[in-house]
Short mmCIF file of C-alpha atoms in Angstrom, two decimals:
data_model
loop_
_atom_site.label_atom_id
_atom_site.label_comp_id
_atom_site.label_asym_id
_atom_site.label_seq_id
_atom_site.Cartn_x
_atom_site.Cartn_y
_atom_site.Cartn_z
CA MET A 1 19.45 3.99 -24.12
CA VAL A 2 17.49 0.64 -23.74
CA ALA A 3 16.71 -1.12 -26.70
CA SER A 4 12.41 -0.82 -27.03
CA ALA A 5 11.82 -4.62 -26.83
CA ALA A 6 13.58 -5.28 -23.37
CA VAL A 7 10.65 -2.62 -21.83
CA ARG A 8 6.95 -3.41 -22.18
CA LEU A 9 4.52 -1.27 -21.10
CA PHE A 10 0.93 -2.71 -20.84
CA GLY A 11 -1.54 0.20 -20.07
CA MET A 12 -4.80 1.46 -20.66
CA TRP A 13 -5.40 5.19 -22.52
CA ALA A 14 -7.66 5.92 -19.55
CA SER A 15 -5.66 4.84 -16.70
CA PRO A 16 -4.00 6.95 -14.51
CA ALA A 17 -1.86 4.35 -12.86
CA VAL A 18 -0.51 3.61 -16.09
CA ARG A 19 0.07 6.94 -17.01
CA ARG A 20 2.30 7.45 -13.77
CA VAL A 21 4.91 4.53 -15.35
CA GLU A 22 5.02 6.22 -18.48
CA TRP A 23 5.91 9.48 -16.91
CA ALA A 24 8.90 7.75 -15.16
CA LEU A 25 9.70 5.82 -17.48
CA LYS A 26 10.00 8.99 -20.04
CA LEU A 27 11.46 11.23 -16.99
CA LYS A 28 14.97 8.99 -17.14
CA GLY A 29 14.43 8.26 -20.92
CA ILE A 30 13.67 4.80 -21.09
CA GLU A 31 12.34 3.28 -24.51
CA TYR A 32 9.16 0.78 -23.75
CA GLU A 33 6.63 -0.46 -25.76
CA TYR A 34 3.13 0.13 -25.83
CA ILE A 35 0.46 -2.11 -25.49
CA GLU A 36 -2.98 -1.24 -24.52
CA GLU A 37 -5.18 -3.49 -23.22
CA ASP A 38 -9.14 -3.87 -23.91
CA LEU A 39 -9.51 -4.37 -20.02
CA SER A 40 -13.36 -5.96 -20.84
CA ASN A 41 -11.53 -8.39 -23.32
CA LYS A 42 -8.11 -8.86 -21.29
CA SER A 43 -5.08 -10.27 -23.59
CA SER A 44 -4.02 -13.99 -22.68
CA SER A 45 0.27 -11.66 -22.40
CA LEU A 46 -1.72 -9.44 -19.66
CA LEU A 47 -3.28 -12.60 -18.05
CA GLU A 48 -0.13 -14.55 -18.19
CA PHE A 49 1.86 -11.60 -16.51
CA ASN A 50 -0.55 -10.32 -13.71
CA PRO A 51 -2.61 -13.32 -13.16
CA ILE A 52 -3.40 -12.70 -9.66
CA ASN A 53 -4.75 -9.30 -9.81
CA LYS A 54 -5.02 -9.24 -13.52
CA GLN A 55 -5.13 -5.26 -13.86
CA VAL A 56 -3.05 -2.62 -15.56
CA PRO A 57 -0.33 -1.30 -15.15
CA VAL A 58 2.29 -4.44 -15.99
CA LEU A 59 5.94 -3.11 -16.54
CA VAL A 60 7.84 -6.41 -18.59
CA HIS A 61 11.75 -6.31 -18.20
CA ASN A 62 13.37 -8.33 -20.28
CA CYS A 63 10.45 -10.99 -20.10
CA ASN A 64 9.94 -10.48 -15.98
CA PRO A 65 6.89 -8.76 -15.02
CA ILE A 66 6.40 -6.43 -12.33
CA VAL A 67 2.90 -5.58 -10.88
CA GLU A 68 1.64 -2.26 -8.63
CA SER A 69 1.91 1.22 -9.74
CA LEU A 70 4.10 1.94 -7.07
CA VAL A 71 6.20 -0.98 -7.16
CA ILE A 72 7.03 -0.38 -10.69
CA LEU A 73 8.06 3.40 -9.65
CA GLU A 74 10.75 1.64 -6.93
CA TYR A 75 11.73 -0.21 -9.69
CA ILE A 76 12.30 1.61 -12.77
CA ASP A 77 14.18 4.18 -9.83
CA GLU A 78 16.06 1.22 -8.64
CA THR A 79 17.40 -0.31 -12.69
CA TRP A 80 17.83 2.81 -14.05
CA LYS A 81 19.87 5.46 -11.39
CA ASP A 82 20.27 8.32 -13.84
CA ASN A 83 17.19 11.30 -12.91
CA PRO A 84 16.25 9.48 -9.67
CA ILE A 85 12.77 10.08 -8.57
CA LEU A 86 13.41 8.86 -5.24
CA PRO A 87 15.59 10.25 -2.36
CA VAL A 88 18.68 8.67 -0.95
CA ASP A 89 18.05 9.43 2.50
CA PRO A 90 16.18 6.99 4.33
CA LEU A 91 13.52 9.34 6.37
CA GLU A 92 12.59 11.17 3.39
CA ARG A 93 12.24 8.18 1.30
CA ALA A 94 10.35 6.82 3.92
CA LYS A 95 8.42 10.58 3.64
CA ALA A 96 7.50 10.18 0.21
CA ARG A 97 6.43 6.54 0.39
CA PHE A 98 4.07 7.47 3.45
CA TRP A 99 2.54 10.33 0.95
CA ALA A 100 2.28 8.20 -1.78
CA THR A 101 0.36 5.31 0.20
CA PHE A 102 -1.91 8.08 1.86
CA VAL A 103 -3.05 9.18 -1.96
CA ASP A 104 -3.46 5.68 -3.42
CA VAL A 105 -5.53 4.11 -0.23
CA LYS A 106 -7.39 7.28 1.38
CA CYS A 107 -7.83 10.08 -1.41
CA ARG A 108 -8.97 7.48 -3.57
CA GLU A 109 -11.09 5.79 -1.28
CA GLU A 110 -13.20 9.09 -0.57
CA SER A 111 -12.38 10.42 -4.65
CA ARG A 112 -14.38 6.98 -5.38
CA LYS A 113 -17.39 7.17 -2.64
CA ALA A 114 -17.69 11.25 -4.07
CA PHE A 115 -18.10 9.19 -7.47
CA PHE A 116 -20.37 6.85 -7.47
CA MET A 117 -22.08 7.87 -4.68
CA GLU A 118 -24.71 10.60 -4.31
CA GLY A 119 -26.74 12.18 -1.60
CA GLU A 120 -25.61 12.26 2.18
CA GLU A 121 -22.57 9.69 1.22
CA LYS A 122 -21.57 11.91 -1.17
CA GLU A 123 -21.11 15.30 1.10
CA LYS A 124 -19.63 12.99 3.91
CA ALA A 125 -16.94 12.12 0.76
CA ILE A 126 -16.49 15.59 -0.60
CA GLU A 127 -15.72 16.36 3.33
CA ASN A 128 -13.21 14.12 3.37
CA LEU A 129 -11.57 14.65 1.02
CA GLN A 130 -11.08 18.32 1.52
CA VAL A 131 -9.24 17.68 5.35
CA GLN A 132 -7.22 14.77 2.99
CA LEU A 133 -6.23 18.14 0.35
CA LYS A 134 -5.14 20.16 3.25
CA ALA A 135 -3.00 17.76 4.73
CA LEU A 136 -1.44 18.21 1.11
CA ASP A 137 -1.57 21.37 0.95
CA GLU A 138 -0.42 22.31 3.96
CA GLU A 139 3.01 19.47 2.99
CA LEU A 140 3.04 21.79 -0.02
CA GLU A 141 4.03 24.58 2.12
CA GLY A 142 7.57 26.21 0.58
CA LYS A 143 8.12 23.49 -1.63
CA LYS A 144 7.53 24.05 -5.57
CA PHE A 145 7.08 20.12 -5.81
CA PHE A 146 6.43 17.22 -3.37
CA SER A 147 10.11 16.21 -4.01
CA GLY A 148 11.64 19.64 -3.82
CA ASP A 149 12.56 21.85 -6.91
CA HIS A 150 11.93 18.95 -9.49
CA ILE A 151 9.11 16.41 -9.77
CA GLY A 152 9.68 12.88 -7.92
CA TYR A 153 7.89 9.81 -6.62
CA THR A 154 5.61 11.42 -4.68
CA ASP A 155 4.57 14.07 -7.26
CA LEU A 156 4.01 11.06 -9.63
CA ALA A 157 2.25 9.42 -7.11
CA VAL A 158 -0.28 12.08 -6.28
CA GLY A 159 0.05 13.20 -9.70
CA TRP A 160 -3.52 11.79 -10.44
CA MET A 161 -4.86 13.92 -8.65
CA THR A 162 -3.65 16.81 -10.88
CA PHE A 163 -5.95 15.36 -13.90
CA TRP A 164 -8.46 12.60 -13.00
CA LEU A 165 -9.91 14.53 -10.14
CA GLY A 166 -11.18 16.84 -12.55
CA VAL A 167 -12.36 15.08 -14.91
CA ALA A 168 -14.30 12.53 -12.26
CA GLU A 169 -15.95 15.35 -10.90
CA GLU A 170 -17.20 16.72 -14.10
CA ALA A 171 -18.28 13.47 -14.57
CA ALA A 172 -20.27 13.16 -11.58
CA GLY A 173 -20.71 16.44 -10.63
CA PHE A 174 -18.79 18.08 -7.77
CA LYS A 175 -16.38 19.96 -6.63
CA ALA A 176 -13.58 19.30 -4.04
CA ASN A 177 -13.19 22.67 -4.69
CA TYR A 178 -9.40 22.84 -3.90
CA ASP A 179 -9.16 25.55 -6.42
CA VAL A 180 -10.34 27.97 -3.99
CA LYS A 181 -9.04 26.13 -0.46
CA PHE A 182 -6.04 24.73 -1.27
CA PRO A 183 -3.28 27.32 -2.67
CA ASN A 184 -0.44 24.79 -2.22
CA PHE A 185 -1.96 22.58 -3.92
CA SER A 186 -3.84 24.49 -6.26
CA ARG A 187 -0.44 25.98 -7.73
CA TRP A 188 1.17 23.01 -7.35
CA ILE A 189 -1.08 21.49 -9.56
CA LYS A 190 -0.22 23.44 -12.28
CA ASP A 191 3.20 23.67 -12.33
CA PHE A 192 2.82 20.07 -12.73
CA LEU A 193 0.85 19.89 -15.59
CA ALA A 194 2.95 22.27 -16.84
CA GLU A 195 6.54 19.81 -17.07
CA PRO A 196 6.80 18.76 -20.52
CA VAL A 197 7.00 14.98 -19.76
CA ILE A 198 3.37 14.96 -17.81
CA LYS A 199 1.76 17.98 -20.72
CA ASP A 200 2.44 15.84 -23.57
CA ASN A 201 1.89 12.48 -21.56
CA LEU A 202 -1.94 13.11 -20.92
CA PRO A 203 -5.04 11.81 -22.16
CA PRO A 204 -7.79 13.56 -24.28
CA ARG A 205 -9.91 15.27 -21.76
CA GLU A 206 -13.04 15.01 -23.39
CA LYS A 207 -13.02 11.23 -24.13
CA THR A 208 -12.01 11.04 -20.40
CA VAL A 209 -14.95 12.54 -19.22
CA GLU A 210 -16.69 11.27 -21.34
CA PHE A 211 -15.31 7.56 -20.75
CA PHE A 212 -15.67 8.18 -17.32
CA ARG A 213 -19.51 9.04 -17.12
CA ALA A 214 -20.40 6.32 -19.20
CA PHE A 215 -18.62 4.02 -16.60
CA LYS A 216 -20.26 5.62 -13.77
CA GLN A 217 -23.66 4.87 -15.80
CA LEU A 218 -22.46 1.45 -15.43
CA GLY A 219 -23.47 1.61 -11.96
CA SER A 220 -20.27 -0.39 -11.19
CA CYS A 221 -18.92 -0.01 -7.72
CA THR A 222 -15.73 -1.07 -8.51
CA LYS A 223 -12.94 1.52 -10.03
CA VAL A 224 -11.38 0.88 -14.04
CA ASN A 225 -9.56 -2.27 -13.44
CA GLN A 226 -6.13 -0.43 -12.53
CA LYS A 227 -3.39 -0.29 -9.86
CA MET B 1 10.91 14.90 21.64
CA ALA B 2 12.52 16.51 19.04
CA SER B 3 15.62 16.14 20.02
CA GLU B 4 15.78 12.99 21.71
CA LYS B 5 18.04 10.24 20.39
CA GLY B 6 17.20 6.63 19.64
CA VAL B 7 14.59 4.68 19.05
CA MET B 8 10.48 4.62 20.43
CA LEU B 9 7.56 2.35 18.76
CA LEU B 10 4.60 3.41 19.50
CA ASP B 11 2.59 -0.08 18.86
CA PHE B 12 -0.87 -2.11 21.19
CA TRP B 13 0.62 -5.49 21.71
CA VAL B 14 -1.56 -7.76 19.62
CA SER B 15 -1.66 -5.50 16.51
CA PRO B 16 0.38 -7.49 13.61
CA PHE B 17 1.53 -4.37 12.19
CA GLY B 18 3.41 -3.42 15.53
CA GLN B 19 4.85 -6.60 15.05
CA ARG B 20 6.12 -6.12 12.17
CA ALA B 21 8.17 -3.64 12.88
CA ARG B 22 8.97 -5.06 16.72
CA ILE B 23 10.46 -8.43 14.34
CA ALA B 24 12.29 -6.02 11.83
CA LEU B 25 14.10 -3.97 15.00
CA ALA B 26 14.97 -7.36 16.69
CA GLU B 27 16.01 -9.11 13.53
CA LYS B 28 18.69 -6.59 12.88
CA GLY B 29 19.29 -5.72 16.58
CA VAL B 30 18.33 -2.44 17.44
CA GLU B 31 18.30 -1.12 20.82
CA TYR B 32 14.45 0.55 20.99
CA GLU B 33 11.86 1.80 24.12
CA TYR B 34 8.12 0.50 23.45
CA LYS B 35 5.46 1.99 24.20
CA GLU B 36 1.89 0.55 24.76
CA GLU B 37 -0.73 2.73 23.41
CA ASN B 38 -3.71 2.67 25.02
CA LEU B 39 -6.07 3.12 21.31
CA ARG B 40 -8.77 4.08 23.47
CA ASP B 41 -7.58 6.95 24.75
CA LYS B 42 -5.01 7.69 22.42
CA SER B 43 -1.74 9.50 23.88
CA GLU B 44 -0.54 13.16 22.87
CA LEU B 45 2.56 11.71 21.28
CA LEU B 46 0.88 9.19 18.98
CA LEU B 47 -1.19 12.34 17.82
CA LYS B 48 1.42 14.07 17.00
CA SER B 49 3.27 12.12 15.37
CA ASN B 50 1.01 10.57 13.45
CA PRO B 51 -1.66 13.44 12.80
CA ILE B 52 -3.33 12.22 9.23
CA HIS B 53 -4.13 8.58 10.30
CA LYS B 54 -3.79 8.74 14.06
CA LYS B 55 -2.85 5.01 14.41
CA ILE B 56 -0.18 2.79 15.39
CA PRO B 57 2.85 1.61 14.80
CA VAL B 58 4.65 4.56 14.90
CA LEU B 59 8.64 4.56 14.94
CA ILE B 60 10.13 7.97 16.53
CA HIS B 61 13.91 7.86 15.35
CA ASP B 62 16.27 10.69 16.89
CA GLY B 63 12.92 12.13 17.33
CA LYS B 64 11.47 11.60 13.38
CA PRO B 65 8.24 10.06 13.37
CA ILE B 66 8.08 6.66 10.87
CA CYS B 67 4.38 5.71 10.03
CA GLU B 68 2.67 2.90 8.31
CA SER B 69 4.08 -0.52 9.06
CA LEU B 70 5.56 -1.57 6.10
CA ILE B 71 7.07 1.65 5.63
CA ILE B 72 8.26 1.37 8.88
CA VAL B 73 9.81 -1.92 8.12
CA GLN B 74 12.14 -0.98 4.46
CA TYR B 75 13.15 2.27 6.93
CA ILE B 76 15.07 0.18 9.27
CA ASP B 77 16.06 -2.49 6.83
CA GLU B 78 17.44 0.76 4.97
CA THR B 79 18.81 2.88 8.56
CA TRP B 80 20.15 -0.28 9.47
CA SER B 81 21.94 -2.16 6.51
CA ASP B 82 25.19 -3.36 7.92
CA LYS B 83 22.99 -6.46 9.64
CA ALA B 84 20.14 -9.52 8.09
CA PRO B 85 19.11 -7.78 5.04
CA LEU B 86 15.08 -7.77 4.74
CA LEU B 87 15.29 -7.21 1.39
CA PRO B 88 17.28 -7.96 -1.87
CA SER B 89 19.44 -6.31 -3.54
CA ASP B 90 18.70 -7.26 -7.02
CA PRO B 91 15.76 -4.64 -8.04
CA TYR B 92 13.27 -7.70 -9.49
CA GLN B 93 13.40 -9.37 -6.07
CA ARG B 94 13.00 -6.76 -4.26
CA ALA B 95 9.03 -5.77 -7.04
CA GLN B 96 8.83 -9.26 -6.19
CA ALA B 97 9.06 -8.50 -2.39
CA ARG B 98 7.15 -5.51 -2.02
CA PHE B 99 3.90 -6.44 -4.21
CA TRP B 100 3.79 -9.53 -1.83
CA ALA B 101 4.26 -7.59 0.87
CA ASP B 102 1.27 -5.76 -0.39
CA PHE B 103 -0.78 -7.95 -1.05
CA VAL B 104 -0.50 -9.23 2.17
CA ASP B 105 -1.58 -6.31 3.47
CA LYS B 106 -4.49 -5.94 1.16
CA LYS B 107 -6.13 -8.97 1.61
CA VAL B 108 -5.00 -10.78 4.72
CA PHE B 109 -6.06 -8.65 7.62
CA GLU B 110 -9.30 -7.17 5.92
CA CYS B 111 -10.41 -10.75 5.29
CA GLY B 112 -9.62 -12.14 8.88
CA GLY B 113 -11.77 -9.29 10.45
CA LYS B 114 -14.69 -10.73 8.15
CA LEU B 115 -14.34 -14.16 9.67
CA TRP B 116 -14.98 -12.83 13.11
CA LYS B 117 -17.01 -9.96 12.59
CA LEU B 118 -20.02 -12.28 10.22
CA LYS B 119 -22.29 -14.99 10.31
CA GLY B 120 -23.86 -17.50 7.85
CA GLU B 121 -23.69 -16.73 4.64
CA GLU B 122 -21.40 -13.56 4.36
CA GLN B 123 -18.77 -15.31 7.18
CA GLU B 124 -18.50 -18.37 4.47
CA ALA B 125 -17.71 -16.28 1.40
CA ALA B 126 -15.02 -14.28 3.72
CA LYS B 127 -14.11 -18.39 4.34
CA THR B 128 -13.36 -19.05 0.46
CA GLU B 129 -11.93 -15.65 0.00
CA MET B 130 -9.53 -16.76 3.29
CA ILE B 131 -8.57 -20.16 1.99
CA GLU B 132 -8.11 -18.67 -1.18
CA ILE B 133 -5.53 -16.28 0.04
CA LEU B 134 -3.50 -18.59 1.79
CA GLN B 135 -3.78 -20.81 -1.00
CA ILE B 136 -2.38 -18.48 -3.31
CA LEU B 137 0.63 -17.60 -0.49
CA GLU B 138 0.86 -20.95 -0.18
CA ALA B 139 1.86 -21.24 -4.11
CA GLN B 140 3.92 -18.36 -3.69
CA LEU B 141 5.98 -20.36 -0.78
CA GLY B 142 6.38 -23.51 -2.57
CA ASP B 143 9.71 -25.54 -0.98
CA LYS B 144 11.08 -22.59 -0.07
CA LYS B 145 12.40 -22.49 3.67
CA TYR B 146 10.97 -18.50 3.88
CA PHE B 147 9.36 -16.24 1.30
CA GLY B 148 12.69 -14.75 1.16
CA GLY B 149 14.49 -18.25 -0.01
CA ASP B 150 16.85 -18.70 2.19
CA ILE B 151 17.05 -15.19 3.95
CA PHE B 152 14.19 -14.33 6.17
CA GLY B 153 12.81 -11.35 4.26
CA PHE B 154 10.46 -8.91 4.02
CA VAL B 155 7.40 -10.78 2.88
CA ASP B 156 8.70 -13.20 5.75
CA VAL B 157 7.98 -10.05 8.31
CA ALA B 158 5.23 -8.89 6.57
CA PHE B 159 2.80 -12.17 7.05
CA VAL B 160 3.95 -14.01 9.92
CA PRO B 161 2.17 -11.44 12.63
CA PHE B 162 -1.22 -12.91 11.50
CA THR B 163 -0.14 -16.47 11.80
CA SER B 164 -1.10 -16.00 15.83
CA TRP B 165 -4.52 -15.13 14.11
CA PHE B 166 -5.01 -18.20 12.07
CA TYR B 167 -6.54 -20.08 15.92
CA SER B 168 -8.43 -17.47 16.24
CA TYR B 169 -10.14 -17.46 11.86
CA GLU B 170 -10.19 -21.27 11.87
CA THR B 171 -12.08 -21.43 15.42
CA CYS B 172 -14.23 -18.40 14.26
CA ALA B 173 -14.79 -19.42 11.29
CA ASN B 174 -14.63 -23.44 11.88
CA PHE B 175 -11.57 -24.65 9.06
CA SER B 176 -8.11 -25.68 9.40
CA VAL B 177 -5.40 -23.80 8.21
CA GLU B 178 -3.17 -26.93 7.81
CA GLU B 179 -5.56 -28.77 5.87
CA VAL B 180 -6.09 -25.58 3.40
CA ALA B 181 -2.06 -24.85 3.73
CA PRO B 182 -0.08 -26.95 4.93
CA LYS B 183 3.04 -25.56 4.34
CA ILE B 184 2.08 -21.88 5.36
CA VAL B 185 1.29 -23.73 8.85
CA LYS B 186 4.95 -25.44 8.70
CA TRP B 187 6.73 -22.17 7.53
CA ALA B 188 5.19 -20.58 10.38
CA LYS B 189 6.76 -23.32 12.40
CA ARG B 190 10.55 -22.47 11.12
CA CYS B 191 9.22 -18.90 11.57
CA MET B 192 8.96 -19.35 15.35
CA GLU B 193 12.35 -20.62 15.51
CA ARG B 194 13.43 -17.20 15.48
CA GLU B 195 14.29 -15.51 18.55
CA SER B 196 12.87 -11.92 16.54
CA VAL B 197 9.67 -14.03 16.14
CA GLU B 198 8.77 -16.16 18.47
CA LYS B 199 9.66 -13.02 21.70
CA THR B 200 7.23 -10.96 19.51
CA LEU B 201 4.14 -12.80 18.74
CA PRO B 202 1.48 -13.43 21.23
CA ASP B 203 -0.09 -16.85 22.13
CA PRO B 204 -2.04 -17.46 19.31
CA LYS B 205 -5.18 -18.14 22.52
CA LYS B 206 -4.69 -14.82 23.88
CA VAL B 207 -4.93 -12.90 20.47
CA TYR B 208 -7.96 -15.26 20.41
CA GLU B 209 -9.34 -14.36 23.46
CA PHE B 210 -9.48 -10.18 22.88
CA VAL B 211 -10.97 -11.46 19.63
CA ARG B 212 -13.86 -12.76 21.94
CA TYR B 213 -13.52 -9.69 23.69
CA LEU B 214 -13.56 -7.48 20.99
CA LYS B 215 -16.64 -9.35 19.58
CA LYS B 216 -18.52 -8.80 23.03
CA ARG B 217 -17.43 -4.72 22.83
CA PHE B 218 -19.30 -4.63 19.88
CA GLY B 219 -22.33 -6.98 20.00
CA ILE B 220 -21.50 -9.59 17.89
CA GLU B 221 -22.23 -13.24 18.87
#
């Protein structure tokens, strides 16, 4: 076990990108010190460790900062080699990275629009999101998890959709209807959320919904400062 | 197609994203078949190989498609790992390289697009943004030969294709990259001394002709 002072994680309780890193750390059995950031009043440490984006999560390992949650996941996998989360084969790694990028860029964009916008634009975003969910549903055909029999990099990357998409739906009054339309995806959500590392490491739902409701009311077009 | 051996790249001549793949393949000495796509009439092969995004570049290796340029470059690096490593071996250095390649991905192309698509105040704002991006990259480069240090690496491959767009950015938005980021310009010249880059990047004047064609097509003046 690594001494806790050697690994620090700067995060924010409601952030899915931060949880993604925590899930990876816990899967690997890595001990770490967690530092909660007030994003309306960022600490000097956070600004020093991530001067470019000034966002959470930031992993600091032996005083070296690593930022961007997907970059952090790969760093964790390469540094602590037990319980690998990425496959060994280059083609499988490329596929894993493809789905992670797809979800982080495309699905997040449509979810953001469905969350913040109203009327026709909201409807269009929900439609686009459903096309994306269909692709994810097809990818899960014949597999328990995206990564196979056990959760891995792709599951951790897509994992925000298992909880925060539902939160966004409740907070902003829309439904992507994946429980009705996409059986593989719905089944994967249940299996993912049942994993101990995940189940024991989610923010409280009510509090998160309230947080997102307040965030929507701010009328801001940028999401919570997270990557 | 499914069992065909060999390497094929579906691409479009001016795409900086496709050029990343071409440079990586050249650095590794990999022979491949280049297929120029007509983006206004995409081939069945492209649509079948990249059904989600329907975009180039797509690398097809032994019949299996790999999409998204930085993912393709990493695949090339991991598959032909015996020569010209593009990512360092140390995990922290690798994380740094991935961060900066991602920074280039998120910032340069979109901001560059604004420089030729917009006018007036919006264009001025984009120009300020681009200068800031170039200066951040310049600070990261510092006095190193390449972003990868002595080794031409992942971040160099990610960023160098955009250097043939500098002339277009400068001409459309009226500024000089050399004035705001002289080290970047010197770095670009050093990269052009590499055969992989020199043979891949188009003449900046041809890129500008393409930008002018796009402006006409989209009715931007």
